[in-house]
Amino acid sequence: MMTPQAVCRTTPIAVISNCNSGHNRDQRRRVDELVSRCPGLLHYRTSSAAEIPAILENIARQSVEVLAINGGDGTAAHIFAHLLQDSPFKTPPLIALLPGGTANMTAGDVGVKGSLLRALERLCHWSQGERLIAGRVVQRHVLRVEVGAGRAPHFGMFFGSGAIIQASEYAHREIHSRGLRDDFSLGLGLVRTLWGIVRGHPEFNQPLPVDVTLDGERYGEFHARILAISSLERLFLGIHPFWGSGEAPLKMSLITSDAKRFLRTFLSILRRNRKAQPTTADGYHSHRAEQITLLMDGSFNLDGEIVPVRREDGPVVITAAEPLSFLAL
């Protein structure tokens, strides 16, 4: 089936704005002004996750082909969950991500470029033109994370544990609380975490006991310093900490607590220096898989949602849900 070259110019474009997300709290008035000057946009404001199903049903009745999400990673993940589980759309909409949150890592990979206001202006300009999509649509799988039996699955684009949990807590407490957001704030959190690890600060040195199974075959048990799983091509600041080969949608990197030459090797990973390829013998593991199963005691961060888990609760099973299509402007 051929991919269409453009989106219908007569159908509205829906925008869901999370009024409580980082940039929207500061720029709500200017966002409202921009949207009001763009007749092709239908604007839905929400302050509660409980309102999302009804909003999506309303949008689906408007024959909307493009859904813009104005919020952070958590807002996007919550809407993805509804689109994948109980979507009212006959055909999944094309998604345009606007960086309206405190952390906007998913938008940085597959969203509309620029700051929130610039991205909104770009979307408005596109909506009033020919709405060409050729070469502007990218697909990403969403992580489906099941914790134990009989519990509702979680959805998101980035799963992190180990020092990522400590980094998240530090960023929330010391960085985001001061009004710093986006890649800069995440970069500061990364620098502080690396410093804490190298200096042996207890706050940043709490290895995660985890047993890993990849595509049904047990891979091993580790004390993980860092565990990251994602379907994104780039994380904040453009980093790509995955070097495993293959075409499977889930990318996993695990660095053990006793990994050799940690700081030097980790920085080479972030620079994507393939001449200094990290090895499993030195404590650096990176693979691609269709399914990743973890037995762990601790917690994980899924797009800003912190989920505690225990081995006795059962395994954490991560698979790739069907891909969603994103408008990259």
mmCIF file of C-alpha atoms in Angstrom:
data_model
loop_
_atom_site.group_PDB
_atom_site.id
_atom_site.type_symbol
_atom_site.label_atom_id
_atom_site.label_comp_id
_atom_site.label_asym_id
_atom_site.label_seq_id
_atom_site.Cartn_x
_atom_site.Cartn_y
_atom_site.Cartn_z
ATOM 1 C CA MET A 1 0.000 0.000 0.000
ATOM 2 C CA MET A 2 1.404 3.389 -0.988
ATOM 3 C CA THR A 3 2.060 5.967 1.712
ATOM 4 C CA PRO A 4 0.020 9.167 1.167
ATOM 5 C CA GLN A 5 1.997 12.274 0.249
ATOM 6 C CA ALA A 6 -0.135 14.675 2.277
ATOM 7 C CA VAL A 7 -2.783 14.885 4.980
ATOM 8 C CA CYS A 8 -6.243 16.152 4.016
ATOM 9 C CA ARG A 9 -6.324 19.964 4.272
ATOM 10 C CA THR A 10 -10.005 20.113 5.260
ATOM 11 C CA THR A 11 -9.764 17.997 8.412
ATOM 12 C CA PRO A 12 -8.861 19.672 11.709
ATOM 13 C CA ILE A 13 -5.689 18.968 13.663
ATOM 14 C CA ALA A 14 -6.226 18.269 17.354
ATOM 15 C CA VAL A 15 -3.882 19.533 20.055
ATOM 16 C CA ILE A 16 -4.008 18.117 23.583
ATOM 17 C CA SER A 17 -2.239 20.396 26.059
ATOM 18 C CA ASN A 18 -1.342 19.245 29.557
ATOM 19 C CA CYS A 19 -1.741 22.452 31.561
ATOM 20 C CA ASN A 20 0.359 21.042 34.410
ATOM 21 C CA SER A 21 3.428 20.150 32.333
ATOM 22 C CA GLY A 22 6.631 22.180 32.673
ATOM 23 C CA HIS A 23 6.624 24.675 29.798
ATOM 24 C CA ASN A 24 2.832 24.900 29.634
ATOM 25 C CA ARG A 25 2.717 26.228 33.187
ATOM 26 C CA ASP A 26 4.993 29.099 32.140
ATOM 27 C CA GLN A 27 3.691 29.772 28.647
ATOM 28 C CA ARG A 28 0.022 28.889 28.744
ATOM 29 C CA ARG A 29 -1.147 32.356 27.677
ATOM 30 C CA ARG A 30 1.189 32.478 24.660
ATOM 31 C CA VAL A 31 0.256 28.924 23.672
ATOM 32 C CA ASP A 32 -3.436 29.867 23.765
ATOM 33 C CA GLU A 33 -2.735 32.961 21.654
ATOM 34 C CA LEU A 34 -0.840 30.993 19.027
ATOM 35 C CA VAL A 35 -3.512 28.306 18.791
ATOM 36 C CA SER A 36 -6.299 30.896 18.535
ATOM 37 C CA ARG A 37 -4.551 32.427 15.498
ATOM 38 C CA CYS A 38 -4.364 29.055 13.754
ATOM 39 C CA PRO A 39 -7.838 28.067 12.478
ATOM 40 C CA GLY A 40 -6.764 24.542 11.546
ATOM 41 C CA LEU A 41 -6.214 23.502 15.173
ATOM 42 C CA LEU A 42 -8.708 22.161 17.728
ATOM 43 C CA HIS A 43 -7.333 22.777 21.209
ATOM 44 C CA TYR A 44 -8.122 20.514 24.165
ATOM 45 C CA ARG A 45 -6.696 21.522 27.549
ATOM 46 C CA THR A 46 -6.464 19.029 30.378
ATOM 47 C CA SER A 47 -5.157 18.958 33.921
ATOM 48 C CA SER A 48 -6.061 15.348 34.665
ATOM 49 C CA ALA A 49 -5.058 12.043 33.117
ATOM 50 C CA ALA A 50 -8.597 10.813 33.790
ATOM 51 C CA GLU A 51 -9.891 13.217 31.121
ATOM 52 C CA ILE A 52 -7.797 11.738 28.299
ATOM 53 C CA PRO A 53 -10.138 8.886 27.187
ATOM 54 C CA ALA A 54 -13.084 11.236 26.731
ATOM 55 C CA ILE A 55 -10.913 13.773 24.909
ATOM 56 C CA LEU A 56 -9.643 11.106 22.508
ATOM 57 C CA GLU A 57 -13.193 9.918 21.810
ATOM 58 C CA ASN A 58 -14.221 13.496 21.048
ATOM 59 C CA ILE A 59 -11.233 13.953 18.744
ATOM 60 C CA ALA A 60 -11.941 10.678 16.923
ATOM 61 C CA ARG A 61 -15.477 11.894 16.130
ATOM 62 C CA GLN A 62 -13.964 14.951 14.353
ATOM 63 C CA SER A 63 -12.266 12.740 11.709
ATOM 64 C CA VAL A 64 -8.893 14.005 12.918
ATOM 65 C CA GLU A 65 -5.876 12.589 11.078
ATOM 66 C CA VAL A 66 -3.166 14.411 13.063
ATOM 67 C CA LEU A 67 -2.980 14.495 16.851
ATOM 68 C CA ALA A 68 -0.541 16.919 18.458
ATOM 69 C CA ILE A 69 0.505 16.197 22.058
ATOM 70 C CA ASN A 70 1.651 19.272 23.953
ATOM 71 C CA GLY A 71 3.264 17.921 27.098
ATOM 72 C CA GLY A 72 6.285 16.014 28.322
ATOM 73 C CA ASP A 73 7.362 12.396 28.112
ATOM 74 C CA GLY A 74 4.852 11.314 30.754
ATOM 75 C CA THR A 75 1.913 12.976 28.997
ATOM 76 C CA ALA A 76 2.876 11.400 25.685
ATOM 77 C CA ALA A 77 3.289 7.954 27.249
ATOM 78 C CA HIS A 78 -0.140 8.166 28.872
ATOM 79 C CA ILE A 79 -1.793 9.036 25.557
ATOM 80 C CA PHE A 80 0.178 6.316 23.760
ATOM 81 C CA ALA A 81 -1.245 3.796 26.242
ATOM 82 C CA HIS A 82 -4.821 4.752 25.350
ATOM 83 C CA LEU A 83 -4.090 4.779 21.615
ATOM 84 C CA LEU A 84 -2.606 1.290 21.803
ATOM 85 C CA GLN A 85 -5.073 -0.316 24.220
ATOM 86 C CA ASP A 86 -8.520 1.127 23.619
ATOM 87 C CA SER A 87 -8.202 3.670 20.828
ATOM 88 C CA PRO A 88 -11.461 5.129 19.478
ATOM 89 C CA PHE A 89 -9.735 5.816 16.119
ATOM 90 C CA LYS A 90 -10.481 3.510 13.187
ATOM 91 C CA THR A 91 -7.107 4.504 11.730
ATOM 92 C CA PRO A 92 -4.366 5.574 14.169
ATOM 93 C CA PRO A 93 -3.652 9.295 13.837
ATOM 94 C CA LEU A 94 -0.318 10.737 12.845
ATOM 95 C CA ILE A 95 1.258 12.100 16.034
ATOM 96 C CA ALA A 96 3.010 15.454 16.334
ATOM 97 C CA LEU A 97 4.921 15.813 19.609
ATOM 98 C CA LEU A 98 5.384 19.322 21.021
ATOM 99 C CA PRO A 99 8.006 19.847 23.783
ATOM 100 C CA GLY A 100 5.666 21.179 26.445
ATOM 101 C CA GLY A 101 6.967 19.219 29.423
ATOM 102 C CA THR A 102 9.835 19.276 31.852
ATOM 103 C CA ALA A 103 11.522 16.333 30.108
ATOM 104 C CA ASN A 104 10.929 16.070 26.356
ATOM 105 C CA MET A 105 13.216 13.234 25.296
ATOM 106 C CA THR A 106 10.661 11.534 23.029
ATOM 107 C CA ALA A 107 9.848 14.814 21.290
ATOM 108 C CA GLY A 108 13.572 15.374 20.810
ATOM 109 C CA ASP A 109 13.773 12.168 18.791
ATOM 110 C CA VAL A 110 10.513 12.141 16.815
ATOM 111 C CA GLY A 111 8.809 15.460 17.557
ATOM 112 C CA VAL A 112 8.431 18.914 16.053
ATOM 113 C CA LYS A 113 11.749 20.773 16.249
ATOM 114 C CA GLY A 114 12.409 23.852 18.372
ATOM 115 C CA SER A 115 11.210 25.269 21.652
ATOM 116 C CA LEU A 116 7.540 24.872 22.529
ATOM 117 C CA LEU A 117 6.458 28.136 20.892
ATOM 118 C CA ARG A 118 8.633 27.630 17.814
ATOM 119 C CA ALA A 119 7.367 24.062 17.442
ATOM 120 C CA LEU A 120 3.763 25.240 17.732
ATOM 121 C CA GLU A 121 4.389 27.930 15.100
ATOM 122 C CA ARG A 122 5.949 25.303 12.829
ATOM 123 C CA LEU A 123 2.913 23.019 13.261
ATOM 124 C CA CYS A 124 0.524 25.917 12.576
ATOM 125 C CA HIS A 125 2.418 26.885 9.422
ATOM 126 C CA TRP A 126 2.383 23.272 8.214
ATOM 127 C CA SER A 127 -1.349 22.917 8.951
ATOM 128 C CA GLN A 128 -2.175 25.967 6.812
ATOM 129 C CA GLY A 129 -0.092 24.799 3.863
ATOM 130 C CA GLU A 130 -0.329 21.696 1.727
ATOM 131 C CA ARG A 131 0.295 19.422 4.739
ATOM 132 C CA LEU A 132 2.925 17.406 2.942
ATOM 133 C CA ILE A 133 4.171 14.370 4.866
ATOM 134 C CA ALA A 134 6.468 12.682 2.355
ATOM 135 C CA GLY A 135 9.807 12.170 4.076
ATOM 136 C CA ARG A 136 8.445 13.589 7.332
ATOM 137 C CA VAL A 137 6.915 10.507 8.924
ATOM 138 C CA VAL A 138 8.958 8.258 11.217
ATOM 139 C CA GLN A 139 7.834 5.224 13.145
ATOM 140 C CA ARG A 140 8.810 4.124 16.626
ATOM 141 C CA HIS A 141 7.664 1.184 18.701
ATOM 142 C CA VAL A 142 6.342 1.901 22.178
ATOM 143 C CA LEU A 143 7.603 -0.215 25.056
ATOM 144 C CA ARG A 144 4.945 -2.374 26.664
ATOM 145 C CA VAL A 145 6.033 -3.157 30.223
ATOM 146 C CA GLU A 146 4.177 -5.798 32.221
ATOM 147 C CA VAL A 147 4.920 -6.183 35.926
ATOM 148 C CA GLY A 148 3.682 -9.482 37.321
ATOM 149 C CA ALA A 149 0.460 -11.206 36.327
ATOM 150 C CA GLY A 150 -2.964 -9.611 36.238
ATOM 151 C CA ARG A 151 -1.778 -5.986 36.376
ATOM 152 C CA ALA A 152 -2.363 -3.340 33.740
ATOM 153 C CA PRO A 153 0.669 -2.852 31.476
ATOM 154 C CA HIS A 154 2.726 0.324 31.421
ATOM 155 C CA PHE A 155 3.727 2.068 28.194
ATOM 156 C CA GLY A 156 6.601 4.383 27.361
ATOM 157 C CA MET A 157 9.637 4.978 25.186
ATOM 158 C CA PHE A 158 12.488 4.848 27.714
ATOM 159 C CA PHE A 159 13.020 2.401 30.588
ATOM 160 C CA GLY A 160 15.840 3.091 33.028
ATOM 161 C CA SER A 161 17.049 1.624 36.296
ATOM 162 C CA GLY A 162 20.125 1.514 38.510
ATOM 163 C CA ALA A 163 21.856 4.911 38.641
ATOM 164 C CA ILE A 164 19.162 6.265 36.314
ATOM 165 C CA ILE A 165 16.776 6.133 39.272
ATOM 166 C CA GLN A 166 19.190 8.099 41.455
ATOM 167 C CA ALA A 167 19.753 10.569 38.616
ATOM 168 C CA SER A 168 15.976 11.014 38.211
ATOM 169 C CA GLU A 169 15.502 11.663 41.908
ATOM 170 C CA TYR A 170 18.388 14.144 41.974
ATOM 171 C CA ALA A 171 17.095 15.986 38.888
ATOM 172 C CA HIS A 172 13.599 16.267 40.350
ATOM 173 C CA ARG A 173 14.908 17.473 43.708
ATOM 174 C CA GLU A 174 17.749 19.776 42.687
ATOM 175 C CA ILE A 175 17.291 20.731 39.033
ATOM 176 C CA HIS A 176 13.667 20.663 37.888
ATOM 177 C CA SER A 177 12.544 22.259 41.152
ATOM 178 C CA ARG A 178 14.639 25.303 40.152
ATOM 179 C CA GLY A 179 12.795 25.653 36.863
ATOM 180 C CA LEU A 180 15.472 24.079 34.632
ATOM 181 C CA ARG A 181 14.084 21.790 31.936
ATOM 182 C CA ASP A 182 14.720 19.982 28.665
ATOM 183 C CA ASP A 183 18.061 18.567 27.541
ATOM 184 C CA PHE A 184 20.068 21.037 29.614
ATOM 185 C CA SER A 185 18.532 19.839 32.871
ATOM 186 C CA LEU A 186 18.951 16.179 31.891
ATOM 187 C CA GLY A 187 22.561 16.879 30.953
ATOM 188 C CA LEU A 188 23.207 18.438 34.361
ATOM 189 C CA GLY A 189 21.692 15.374 36.013
ATOM 190 C CA LEU A 190 23.942 13.114 33.938
ATOM 191 C CA VAL A 191 27.092 15.056 34.883
ATOM 192 C CA ARG A 192 26.198 14.998 38.576
ATOM 193 C CA THR A 193 25.462 11.269 38.426
ATOM 194 C CA LEU A 194 28.755 10.455 36.719
ATOM 195 C CA TRP A 195 30.608 12.547 39.305
ATOM 196 C CA GLY A 196 28.782 10.753 42.106
ATOM 197 C CA ILE A 197 29.638 7.342 40.663
ATOM 198 C CA VAL A 198 33.314 8.164 40.126
ATOM 199 C CA ARG A 199 33.673 9.722 43.576
ATOM 200 C CA GLY A 200 31.898 6.821 45.226
ATOM 201 C CA HIS A 201 29.022 8.836 46.672
ATOM 202 C CA PRO A 202 26.581 6.331 48.240
ATOM 203 C CA GLU A 203 23.589 8.166 46.749
ATOM 204 C CA PHE A 204 24.755 7.271 43.233
ATOM 205 C CA ASN A 205 26.242 3.854 43.916
ATOM 206 C CA GLN A 206 23.320 1.536 44.575
ATOM 207 C CA PRO A 207 23.688 -1.332 42.066
ATOM 208 C CA LEU A 208 20.551 -3.079 40.883
ATOM 209 C CA PRO A 209 20.399 -6.882 41.321
ATOM 210 C CA VAL A 210 18.793 -8.105 38.100
ATOM 211 C CA ASP A 211 18.422 -11.376 36.213
ATOM 212 C CA VAL A 212 18.098 -10.823 32.443
ATOM 213 C CA THR A 213 16.448 -13.017 29.811
ATOM 214 C CA LEU A 214 16.573 -12.047 26.119
ATOM 215 C CA ASP A 215 14.025 -13.544 23.712
ATOM 216 C CA GLY A 216 13.414 -16.509 25.990
ATOM 217 C CA GLU A 217 17.072 -17.346 26.680
ATOM 218 C CA ARG A 218 18.562 -16.512 30.062
ATOM 219 C CA TYR A 219 21.373 -14.018 29.562
ATOM 220 C CA GLY A 220 22.699 -13.747 33.099
ATOM 221 C CA GLU A 221 22.445 -12.210 36.568
ATOM 222 C CA PHE A 222 24.131 -8.909 37.262
ATOM 223 C CA HIS A 223 24.612 -6.087 39.700
ATOM 224 C CA ALA A 224 23.769 -3.335 37.231
ATOM 225 C CA ARG A 225 25.127 0.157 37.686
ATOM 226 C CA ILE A 226 23.118 1.367 34.686
ATOM 227 C CA LEU A 227 20.286 -0.384 32.843
ATOM 228 C CA ALA A 228 18.635 1.350 29.878
ATOM 229 C CA ILE A 229 16.067 0.052 27.393
ATOM 230 C CA SER A 230 14.487 2.098 24.625
ATOM 231 C CA SER A 231 13.107 2.154 21.100
ATOM 232 C CA LEU A 232 14.274 5.728 20.468
ATOM 233 C CA GLU A 233 17.117 6.476 18.093
ATOM 234 C CA ARG A 234 18.453 9.385 20.141
ATOM 235 C CA LEU A 235 18.104 10.348 23.780
ATOM 236 C CA PHE A 236 18.653 13.773 25.332
ATOM 237 C CA LEU A 237 21.546 15.822 23.908
ATOM 238 C CA GLY A 238 21.556 13.428 20.962
ATOM 239 C CA ILE A 239 23.236 10.613 22.887
ATOM 240 C CA HIS A 240 22.803 7.018 21.743
ATOM 241 C CA PRO A 241 24.076 4.661 24.457
ATOM 242 C CA PHE A 242 23.247 1.486 22.523
ATOM 243 C CA TRP A 243 25.752 -0.395 20.404
ATOM 244 C CA GLY A 244 24.195 -3.853 20.052
ATOM 245 C CA SER A 245 23.637 -5.109 16.514
ATOM 246 C CA GLY A 246 20.524 -6.482 14.848
ATOM 247 C CA GLU A 247 17.111 -5.250 13.756
ATOM 248 C CA ALA A 248 14.964 -6.107 16.797
ATOM 249 C CA PRO A 249 13.059 -3.053 18.099
ATOM 250 C CA LEU A 250 14.188 -3.110 21.741
ATOM 251 C CA LYS A 251 17.636 -1.700 22.489
ATOM 252 C CA MET A 252 19.196 -2.605 25.845
ATOM 253 C CA SER A 253 22.446 -1.510 27.441
ATOM 254 C CA LEU A 254 23.630 -2.743 30.835
ATOM 255 C CA ILE A 255 26.781 -1.644 32.649
ATOM 256 C CA THR A 256 27.778 -3.667 35.700
ATOM 257 C CA SER A 257 28.862 -2.204 39.020
ATOM 258 C CA ASP A 258 32.410 -3.529 38.521
ATOM 259 C CA ALA A 259 32.804 -2.375 34.920
ATOM 260 C CA LYS A 260 36.391 -1.478 34.081
ATOM 261 C CA ARG A 261 37.501 2.062 33.165
ATOM 262 C CA PHE A 262 33.954 3.250 33.731
ATOM 263 C CA LEU A 263 34.199 6.993 33.117
ATOM 264 C CA ARG A 264 36.462 6.772 30.067
ATOM 265 C CA THR A 265 34.408 3.992 28.480
ATOM 266 C CA PHE A 266 31.060 5.577 29.277
ATOM 267 C CA LEU A 267 32.116 8.866 27.692
ATOM 268 C CA SER A 268 33.301 7.002 24.595
ATOM 269 C CA ILE A 269 29.890 5.314 24.404
ATOM 270 C CA LEU A 270 28.147 8.688 24.533
ATOM 271 C CA ARG A 271 30.437 9.979 21.772
ATOM 272 C CA ARG A 272 29.648 6.829 19.757
ATOM 273 C CA ASN A 273 33.355 6.129 19.477
ATOM 274 C CA ARG A 274 33.282 2.700 17.851
ATOM 275 C CA LYS A 275 37.085 2.461 17.930
ATOM 276 C CA ALA A 276 36.832 2.033 21.694
ATOM 277 C CA GLN A 277 34.174 -0.692 21.516
ATOM 278 C CA PRO A 278 33.139 -1.731 25.054
ATOM 279 C CA THR A 279 33.217 -5.463 25.791
ATOM 280 C CA THR A 280 31.161 -7.819 27.912
ATOM 281 C CA ALA A 281 34.377 -9.018 29.558
ATOM 282 C CA ASP A 282 34.827 -5.495 30.934
ATOM 283 C CA GLY A 283 31.219 -5.282 32.139
ATOM 284 C CA TYR A 284 29.511 -3.567 29.181
ATOM 285 C CA HIS A 285 26.527 -5.284 27.565
ATOM 286 C CA SER A 286 24.348 -4.062 24.702
ATOM 287 C CA HIS A 287 21.823 -6.121 22.741
ATOM 288 C CA ARG A 288 18.685 -5.834 20.647
ATOM 289 C CA ALA A 289 15.712 -8.094 21.307
ATOM 290 C CA GLU A 290 12.027 -8.678 20.687
ATOM 291 C CA GLN A 291 11.398 -9.373 24.379
ATOM 292 C CA ILE A 292 13.376 -8.588 27.515
ATOM 293 C CA THR A 293 12.456 -10.221 30.817
ATOM 294 C CA LEU A 294 13.849 -8.952 34.119
ATOM 295 C CA LEU A 295 13.727 -10.316 37.644
ATOM 296 C CA MET A 296 14.709 -7.455 39.897
ATOM 297 C CA ASP A 297 14.419 -5.852 43.298
ATOM 298 C CA GLY A 298 14.268 -2.088 43.071
ATOM 299 C CA SER A 299 12.431 0.290 40.781
ATOM 300 C CA PHE A 300 12.447 1.516 37.219
ATOM 301 C CA ASN A 301 11.736 4.824 35.540
ATOM 302 C CA LEU A 302 9.450 4.662 32.510
ATOM 303 C CA ASP A 303 9.192 8.115 30.919
ATOM 304 C CA GLY A 304 9.151 9.775 34.337
ATOM 305 C CA GLU A 305 6.922 7.247 36.101
ATOM 306 C CA ILE A 306 8.783 5.505 38.926
ATOM 307 C CA VAL A 307 7.559 1.934 39.407
ATOM 308 C CA PRO A 308 8.808 -0.161 42.373
ATOM 309 C CA VAL A 309 9.163 -3.906 41.766
ATOM 310 C CA ARG A 310 10.108 -7.033 43.732
ATOM 311 C CA ARG A 311 11.138 -10.433 42.477
ATOM 312 C CA GLU A 312 8.298 -12.086 44.335
ATOM 313 C CA ASP A 313 5.849 -9.978 42.304
ATOM 314 C CA GLY A 314 6.984 -11.816 39.170
ATOM 315 C CA PRO A 315 9.043 -10.825 36.150
ATOM 316 C CA VAL A 316 9.096 -7.469 34.388
ATOM 317 C CA VAL A 317 8.358 -8.345 30.747
ATOM 318 C CA ILE A 318 9.191 -5.720 28.117
ATOM 319 C CA THR A 319 7.977 -6.091 24.551
ATOM 320 C CA ALA A 320 7.475 -3.753 21.619
ATOM 321 C CA ALA A 321 3.892 -2.671 21.045
ATOM 322 C CA GLU A 322 2.851 -1.901 17.487
ATOM 323 C CA PRO A 323 4.644 1.135 16.089
ATOM 324 C CA LEU A 324 3.114 4.594 16.034
ATOM 325 C CA SER A 325 3.726 7.123 13.254
ATOM 326 C CA PHE A 326 5.164 10.538 14.132
ATOM 327 C CA LEU A 327 5.253 13.763 12.169
ATOM 328 C CA ALA A 328 8.847 15.052 12.261
ATOM 329 C CA LEU A 329 8.738 18.727 11.244
#
